[in-house]
Amino acid sequence: IFKPFFESEEVLKIAHNFKFDYKILAQYGVEIRGELFDTMIAHYLLNPDGRHGMDYLSEIYLKYQPISIESLIGKKGKNQKTLREVSLETQTNYAAEDADVTFQLYEVFSPQLKKENLEELFHKVEMPLMKILAKMELAGISLDTDWLSRESVDLENDLRELEQKIFELSGEEFNVNSPKQLGEILFEKLKLDPKAKKTKTGQYSTSEEVLQKLAYKHEIIQHILKYRTYQKLKSTYVDALPSEIEPKDNRVHTTFSQTTAATGRLSSLNPNLQNIPIRMEEGRKIRQAFVPSEPGWQLFGADYSQIELRVLAHISGDPHMKQAFLEGQDIHAATARRVFGLSDDAVVDSDMRRQAKAVNFGIVYGISDYGLSQNLDMPRKEAKAFIDRYLAEYPGISTFMQEIVAQAKKDGYVSTLWGRRRALPDIYSSNFNLRSFAERTAMNTPIQGTAADIIKVAMVALDQAIRQRGLQARLLLQVHDELILEAPQEEIAILEDLVPEVMEGAVSLSVPLKVEAASGSNWYQLK
């Protein structure tokens, strides 16, 4: 009955959380076409730090309290009913009210988007992206459960070996997972910190931060940290991922939220596939479990290289950073040469480059001298001098940081290149910590938010390019600056040219965007 309506190109469709409706109808062979207006996403653009639920928005903007779903099916728990058990008349009243409230919210938010110059971001980026994310969620990604089973056994063996080593170094057996027992071993028996005090709970803190500071004092600390890492990998990913597989298609279906992160970044939920740790080899290995869903297919990955630093170079206009990117230099080595006063052809050792990399990425997040001192394990005074030299060598960045904070104090918000806004009420706070955090957010948001916008624009353009060429390739995952696709082997050569071309051409900046791409039989091989 409703298929012609939903598939009409002329009719404006309005909903609150359109992605949910899109996925439901897709399972019945109906594709929603034409212009869409999602009131949840509209409110997110207008107030990214706020709540976006329909009932809440109705009470705030319409001064009306809708019928709650719990009044129909009861509270969560074993006695909660399904809507199928509710009378048709009750369902009708509930659904009609939902539609009415959603339309009234549309009438509130639509003119506000125009007033705040957010219409293009909403209609050209966020709404087309919503359809793409729905298709990605429906597609899911396949897992090699046999690999996960073997890895679970290997990690269990590693944990037992680490446990025995910890017992040898401590001189006794104890529950390594017990903070209380671990604290007593470290601070009462081994006396690693004579100044350590018990917290209000009556036990010593054994947080990662505390352990990292003690790492140089005893060999046992590194084994404890490694034990915790392996245990988290095993419980959170290796053992948990198989339970997330949908029996109908044997795939994992994450949910991508457009309305969670205030910066504009997408979030992956239930399960979170963006958060698989990759700094350590043990974490990266878990990507071996993600494989193509069809025989004869490959995974294809494309990753923006240093996109936030390139955005920083463009927005700040700093001539030295722009020159480094325009000439294709290693930006961290180039920074090290400038900060350490080396010649242009001087060899930069790994330690210098590591320090330069830390300050390059730290500046994007408004890092303090204390933060840098912790990251590089150097005295705070030395870290401050390092930052001062950096800002002296990159005066455009220094000016940008000062001007963006001043602008935030004047306007009360900051924006990305696409006009995505983030309000910063704490920029006026008399509390130093709150004000300082707001100032760091003011520096970071235009950079991180613009980078998030760029990959969204790229996803919309890439989906269109794939459809125009009639390819079977499909997007599966977005992990910050990285896109993961799957495609038949015979299409990989096409993607090797197409994907970087589309992603690098998503936006024109004063420095080039660079994309690194690779294919393989699992996600791990795409590094």
XYZ file of C-alpha atoms in Angstrom:
527
model
C 0.000 0.000 0.000
C 2.647 2.500 1.037
C 5.426 1.460 -1.355
C 4.579 4.104 -4.032
C 4.601 6.794 -1.342
C 7.984 5.838 0.111
C 9.592 5.300 -3.295
C 8.297 8.583 -4.726
C 10.997 11.117 -5.568
C 8.620 14.080 -5.179
C 7.166 13.601 -1.698
C 8.980 14.967 1.365
C 9.321 12.247 3.996
C 9.688 13.260 7.650
C 10.611 11.010 10.576
C 12.440 10.974 13.885
C 15.325 8.494 13.494
C 14.830 7.794 9.798
C 17.597 5.182 9.696
C 15.487 2.816 11.815
C 12.524 3.193 9.440
C 14.775 2.837 6.389
C 16.161 -0.484 7.650
C 12.728 -1.865 8.570
C 11.220 -1.039 5.180
C 14.317 -2.311 3.324
C 13.666 -5.758 4.787
C 10.268 -5.691 3.059
C 11.693 -4.638 -0.303
C 10.862 -0.937 0.041
C 13.553 1.692 -0.583
C 12.860 5.159 0.791
C 13.653 7.717 -1.915
C 13.231 11.435 -2.392
C 13.945 14.200 0.083
C 14.137 13.116 3.710
C 14.010 15.121 6.932
C 15.167 13.434 10.140
C 14.216 15.564 13.135
C 16.727 13.800 15.398
C 19.641 14.676 13.112
C 18.272 18.205 12.616
C 18.302 18.807 16.357
C 21.759 17.264 16.639
C 23.109 19.856 14.202
C 21.379 22.656 16.108
C 22.472 21.417 19.545
C 25.113 18.656 19.299
C 25.685 18.470 23.059
C 21.990 18.069 23.886
C 19.551 15.154 24.113
C 17.754 14.196 20.899
C 14.963 11.774 21.892
C 11.531 12.630 20.464
C 9.690 12.641 23.797
C 12.287 14.986 25.296
C 12.227 17.329 22.280
C 8.424 17.365 22.349
C 8.409 18.476 25.971
C 11.093 21.141 25.390
C 9.938 22.599 22.075
C 6.216 21.782 21.939
C 5.453 21.789 25.678
C 3.666 18.484 25.130
C 4.254 15.113 26.797
C 3.661 12.240 24.315
C 2.301 8.811 25.178
C 5.218 6.782 26.543
C 6.005 3.401 25.015
C 6.102 1.948 28.540
C 2.429 2.839 29.005
C 1.705 0.451 26.123
C 4.063 -2.454 26.712
C 5.214 -1.991 30.312
C 8.642 -1.391 31.782
C 11.725 -3.269 30.652
C 12.009 -6.761 32.018
C 10.721 -10.272 31.520
C 7.088 -9.102 31.765
C 7.391 -6.415 29.078
C 5.033 -7.037 26.142
C 5.618 -6.477 22.428
C 3.559 -4.070 20.307
C 1.952 -7.102 18.640
C 0.174 -7.743 21.945
C -1.254 -4.209 22.108
C -4.700 -3.499 20.601
C -4.766 -2.004 17.120
C -6.670 1.060 18.377
C -4.002 1.766 21.026
C -1.219 1.271 18.480
C -2.978 3.633 16.071
C -3.275 6.438 18.629
C 0.366 6.007 19.609
C 1.627 5.971 15.996
C -0.580 8.906 14.919
C 0.703 10.991 17.827
C 4.301 10.098 16.917
C 3.720 11.286 13.352
C 2.052 14.490 14.517
C 4.785 15.343 17.036
C 7.479 14.614 14.452
C 5.833 16.926 11.919
C 5.543 19.705 14.503
C 9.246 19.304 15.352
C 10.032 19.501 11.635
C 8.195 22.853 11.510
C 10.339 24.080 14.425
C 13.726 22.796 13.237
C 13.495 23.422 9.479
C 13.560 27.242 9.733
C 16.219 27.046 12.460
C 18.537 25.082 10.146
C 18.122 27.817 7.541
C 18.737 30.557 10.094
C 21.956 28.907 11.328
C 23.199 28.200 7.751
C 23.078 24.445 8.366
C 20.787 23.476 5.489
C 23.565 22.375 3.126
C 25.279 20.276 5.810
C 21.921 18.691 6.678
C 20.556 18.036 3.163
C 23.793 17.396 1.227
C 25.812 15.494 3.843
C 23.919 14.142 6.855
C 20.709 12.977 5.178
C 22.401 11.208 2.214
C 24.849 9.688 4.709
C 21.946 8.337 6.765
C 20.918 6.078 3.862
C 24.506 4.887 3.383
C 24.877 4.037 7.074
C 21.586 2.125 6.986
C 22.884 0.016 4.079
C 26.191 -0.568 5.908
C 24.354 -1.714 9.028
C 22.121 -4.027 7.012
C 25.134 -5.508 5.170
C 27.140 -6.264 8.331
C 30.583 -7.846 8.256
C 31.591 -11.499 8.475
C 33.717 -13.038 11.213
C 36.072 -16.003 11.117
C 34.850 -17.727 14.282
C 37.418 -20.518 13.960
C 40.206 -17.944 14.139
C 38.593 -16.353 17.205
C 38.370 -19.741 18.920
C 42.058 -20.424 18.315
C 43.002 -16.923 19.454
C 40.980 -17.351 22.647
C 42.975 -20.484 23.511
C 46.280 -18.741 22.690
C 45.413 -15.745 24.855
C 44.376 -18.006 27.722
C 47.765 -19.751 27.539
C 49.536 -16.369 27.437
C 47.581 -15.221 30.494
C 48.552 -18.322 32.476
C 52.243 -17.803 31.575
C 52.086 -14.142 32.601
C 50.349 -15.097 35.823
C 53.135 -17.540 36.718
C 55.776 -14.890 35.962
C 53.944 -12.399 38.208
C 53.804 -15.004 41.000
C 57.559 -15.643 40.664
C 58.377 -11.940 40.862
C 56.028 -11.325 43.802
C 57.123 -14.436 45.697
C 53.598 -15.735 46.226
C 50.355 -16.615 44.450
C 47.423 -14.203 44.623
C 44.439 -13.069 42.553
C 45.974 -10.787 39.926
C 42.466 -9.527 39.069
C 41.903 -8.292 42.632
C 42.951 -4.617 43.023
C 43.021 -5.121 46.794
C 45.407 -8.104 46.701
C 47.515 -6.546 43.939
C 47.824 -3.304 45.900
C 48.999 -5.161 48.991
C 51.670 -6.994 46.949
C 52.958 -3.838 45.239
C 52.830 -1.365 48.101
C 53.123 -3.428 51.296
C 55.267 -6.384 50.287
C 57.397 -4.934 47.438
C 57.134 -1.351 48.763
C 57.269 0.189 45.284
C 55.893 3.509 46.532
C 56.473 4.414 50.211
C 54.096 7.391 49.788
C 51.201 5.315 48.443
C 48.003 5.812 50.416
C 44.798 3.857 50.531
C 41.685 5.368 48.964
C 38.296 5.785 50.657
C 37.509 2.177 49.745
C 40.357 1.022 51.970
C 42.636 -0.211 49.200
C 45.498 1.118 47.078
C 44.879 2.417 43.575
C 46.306 0.105 40.922
C 45.035 2.031 37.876
C 47.018 1.961 34.648
C 48.208 5.527 35.293
C 49.566 4.529 38.711
C 51.257 1.406 37.325
C 52.847 3.269 34.403
C 54.540 5.657 36.836
C 55.988 2.673 38.737
C 57.112 0.753 35.635
C 60.785 1.664 36.037
C 60.879 0.428 39.634
C 60.172 -3.255 39.156
C 59.905 -5.797 36.343
C 56.580 -7.056 37.695
C 54.736 -3.929 36.520
C 55.215 -4.591 32.798
C 53.910 -8.129 33.231
C 50.827 -6.866 35.101
C 50.092 -4.285 32.400
C 50.502 -6.928 29.700
C 48.246 -9.314 31.647
C 45.512 -6.687 31.801
C 45.830 -5.932 28.083
C 45.534 -9.606 27.108
C 42.634 -10.151 29.468
C 40.710 -7.183 28.025
C 41.357 -8.329 24.462
C 40.096 -11.797 25.304
C 36.964 -10.813 27.234
C 35.912 -7.694 25.313
C 36.638 -8.830 21.766
C 37.851 -12.387 21.146
C 35.275 -14.099 23.367
C 32.502 -11.504 22.992
C 32.384 -10.957 19.218
C 30.956 -14.408 18.321
C 27.925 -13.685 20.516
C 27.233 -10.604 18.372
C 26.801 -12.657 15.182
C 23.303 -12.514 13.674
C 22.214 -16.138 13.045
C 20.186 -15.192 9.933
C 23.208 -14.141 7.876
C 26.183 -15.102 10.087
C 27.426 -11.500 10.225
C 27.988 -8.823 12.853
C 25.821 -5.725 12.452
C 27.089 -2.653 14.282
C 25.022 0.535 14.579
C 26.526 3.825 13.395
C 25.253 6.821 15.346
C 25.233 10.247 13.694
C 24.039 11.997 16.841
C 26.467 10.916 19.587
C 29.790 12.752 19.197
C 29.571 16.545 19.442
C 32.497 16.887 17.020
C 30.537 15.297 14.172
C 32.373 11.962 14.239
C 30.355 8.804 13.744
C 30.117 6.367 16.643
C 29.923 2.572 16.380
C 27.660 0.850 18.904
C 26.516 -2.675 19.805
C 29.210 -3.771 19.159
C 31.715 -0.941 18.952
C 33.936 -1.879 15.993
C 35.776 1.458 16.002
C 37.397 0.770 19.350
C 39.425 -2.371 18.628
C 42.872 -1.457 20.016
C 45.546 -1.276 17.314
C 48.520 0.336 19.043
C 49.802 -3.063 20.111
C 50.287 -6.001 17.758
C 48.109 -8.197 20.000
C 45.193 -5.815 19.450
C 45.778 -5.412 15.716
C 45.713 -9.201 15.312
C 42.002 -9.224 16.184
C 41.351 -7.638 12.785
C 42.294 -11.012 11.263
C 38.845 -12.230 12.335
C 37.046 -9.803 9.981
C 36.714 -11.352 6.528
C 34.700 -10.969 3.286
C 31.178 -12.357 3.329
C 31.272 -13.887 -0.164
C 33.616 -16.467 -1.689
C 35.996 -14.900 -4.183
C 35.649 -11.473 -2.555
C 38.278 -9.307 -0.824
C 38.220 -6.587 1.789
C 39.439 -3.168 0.651
C 40.590 -0.445 3.028
C 41.302 3.241 2.423
C 42.717 5.533 5.098
C 43.235 9.296 5.117
C 46.858 10.033 5.972
C 47.312 12.651 8.728
C 44.033 14.311 7.796
C 43.745 16.401 10.961
C 47.229 17.893 10.485
C 46.388 18.673 6.857
C 43.184 20.385 7.999
C 45.212 22.294 10.593
C 47.653 23.438 7.886
C 44.735 24.651 5.745
C 42.761 26.406 8.491
C 45.790 28.007 10.152
C 47.429 28.882 6.865
C 50.839 28.303 8.441
C 53.351 28.557 5.566
C 55.862 26.064 6.981
C 53.346 23.282 7.613
C 51.674 23.911 4.250
C 55.063 23.737 2.517
C 55.864 20.396 4.143
C 52.613 18.860 2.871
C 52.841 20.453 -0.565
C 56.342 19.011 -0.989
C 55.268 15.577 0.281
C 57.639 15.668 3.247
C 57.386 13.440 6.309
C 55.595 16.012 8.487
C 56.942 14.626 11.768
C 60.525 14.598 10.524
C 60.037 18.116 9.112
C 58.706 19.283 12.477
C 61.636 17.676 14.302
C 64.116 19.517 12.067
C 62.432 22.858 12.740
C 62.014 22.395 16.490
C 65.523 20.980 17.027
C 67.100 23.553 14.709
C 68.461 21.022 12.190
C 69.254 21.606 8.541
C 66.709 20.602 5.892
C 68.709 17.518 4.903
C 69.694 16.436 8.417
C 68.871 12.881 9.479
C 66.177 12.765 12.175
C 66.521 9.928 14.668
C 63.525 7.939 15.875
C 63.407 9.654 19.277
C 63.300 13.129 17.725
C 60.564 12.067 15.328
C 58.588 10.487 18.185
C 58.688 13.736 20.144
C 57.710 15.779 17.090
C 54.821 13.406 16.352
C 53.554 13.727 19.917
C 53.480 17.511 19.771
C 52.041 17.589 16.223
C 49.027 15.502 17.184
C 48.913 16.966 20.688
C 48.551 20.499 19.344
C 45.423 19.415 17.463
C 43.878 18.508 20.826
C 45.151 21.569 22.679
C 47.724 19.601 24.640
C 49.226 21.232 27.740
C 52.825 21.127 28.905
C 51.702 18.676 31.606
C 50.023 16.423 29.043
C 53.067 16.418 26.784
C 55.382 15.743 29.729
C 53.296 12.663 30.564
C 53.219 11.447 26.956
C 56.961 11.818 26.448
C 58.052 11.075 30.018
C 59.978 14.335 30.310
C 60.035 17.129 32.909
C 57.144 19.571 32.603
C 59.522 22.513 32.151
C 61.175 20.737 29.225
C 57.761 19.956 27.688
C 56.743 23.626 27.941
C 59.945 24.689 26.196
C 59.246 22.138 23.464
C 55.740 23.521 22.861
C 57.059 27.098 22.896
C 59.670 26.236 20.241
C 56.996 24.477 18.180
C 54.686 27.496 18.204
C 57.596 29.808 17.370
C 58.446 27.662 14.334
C 54.801 27.444 13.253
C 53.544 31.010 13.869
C 50.401 30.473 11.793
C 49.293 27.730 14.194
C 50.059 29.929 17.189
C 47.962 32.740 15.695
C 45.117 30.346 14.850
C 44.991 29.050 18.423
C 44.810 32.559 19.843
C 42.250 33.783 17.319
C 39.919 30.775 17.571
C 39.735 31.113 21.370
C 39.037 34.851 21.003
C 36.335 34.084 18.431
C 34.771 31.484 20.730
C 34.628 34.043 23.542
C 32.989 36.538 21.185
C 30.453 34.207 19.546
C 30.012 31.501 22.199
C 30.676 28.762 19.631
C 33.125 27.533 16.987
C 32.452 26.024 13.549
C 33.909 23.578 11.042
C 34.497 24.448 7.379
C 30.992 23.102 6.677
C 29.438 25.341 9.325
C 28.888 22.571 11.905
C 28.663 24.430 15.211
C 29.613 23.557 18.752
C 28.483 25.829 21.572
C 31.044 26.500 24.319
C 29.235 28.056 27.303
C 32.133 27.218 29.642
C 34.397 29.571 27.670
C 33.038 32.295 29.980
C 33.390 30.267 33.191
C 35.256 31.684 36.184
C 36.369 28.121 36.961
C 39.870 27.750 35.500
C 39.545 24.034 34.706
C 36.189 24.427 32.944
C 37.383 27.464 31.012
C 40.649 25.778 30.006
C 38.801 22.712 28.741
C 36.469 24.928 26.706
C 39.474 26.736 25.214
C 41.082 23.426 24.210
C 37.758 22.338 22.712
C 37.625 25.600 20.751
C 41.037 24.790 19.237
C 40.190 21.178 18.514
C 36.629 21.278 17.191
C 37.276 23.106 13.882
C 40.064 20.588 13.145
C 38.515 17.322 14.275
C 35.036 18.376 13.172
C 36.208 19.346 9.684
C 38.059 16.029 9.352
C 34.828 14.245 10.353
C 32.881 16.247 7.771
C 35.407 15.410 5.047
C 35.077 11.650 5.472
C 31.278 11.962 5.533
C 31.368 13.905 2.252
C 33.735 11.255 0.866
C 31.361 8.437 1.879
C 28.453 10.105 0.088
C 30.565 10.665 -3.041
C 32.005 7.139 -2.956
C 28.602 5.493 -2.606
C 27.396 7.496 -5.601
C 30.482 6.591 -7.662
C 30.059 2.869 -6.894
C 26.392 2.950 -7.923
C 27.089 4.949 -11.083
C 29.626 2.336 -12.199
C 27.307 -0.542 -11.373
C 29.861 -2.161 -9.047
C 29.002 -4.854 -6.512
C 31.448 -3.310 -4.009
C 29.851 -2.095 -0.790
C 30.874 -0.043 2.210
C 31.013 -2.024 5.462
C 32.726 0.046 8.142
C 33.896 3.556 8.921
C 36.596 3.741 11.578
C 37.431 7.418 12.085
C 39.649 8.221 9.050
C 39.382 4.759 7.490
C 36.774 3.164 5.213
C 36.410 -0.615 4.824
C 34.674 -2.096 1.784
C 34.223 -5.571 0.365
C 34.136 -6.412 -3.336
C 34.603 -9.244 -5.836
C 38.257 -9.885 -6.655
C 37.734 -8.591 -10.212
C 36.629 -5.159 -8.901
C 39.657 -4.588 -6.639
C 41.745 -3.069 -9.458
C 38.924 -0.589 -10.128
C 38.690 0.353 -6.444
C 42.453 0.917 -6.253
C 42.003 3.874 -8.600
C 38.445 4.930 -7.770
C 38.476 5.074 -3.969
C 41.610 7.261 -3.486
C 40.469 9.524 -6.333
C 37.055 10.094 -4.747
C 38.345 10.472 -1.189
C 41.198 12.811 -2.105
C 38.822 14.886 -4.198
C 36.097 15.120 -1.551
C 37.145 18.681 -0.739
C 39.661 21.166 -2.073
C 42.087 22.390 0.585
C 45.236 24.467 0.264
C 47.213 21.263 0.913
C 46.559 17.908 -0.770
C 44.644 15.120 0.937
C 46.392 11.761 0.754
C 44.748 8.335 0.917
C 46.527 5.033 1.461
C 44.659 1.960 0.197
C 45.147 -1.811 0.317
C 43.195 -5.031 -0.143
C 43.372 -8.439 1.508
C 41.543 -11.526 2.685
C 41.000 -9.994 6.147
C 41.031 -6.579 7.817
C 44.484 -7.096 9.361
C 46.064 -7.342 5.901
C 44.889 -3.815 5.032
C 47.397 -2.094 7.328
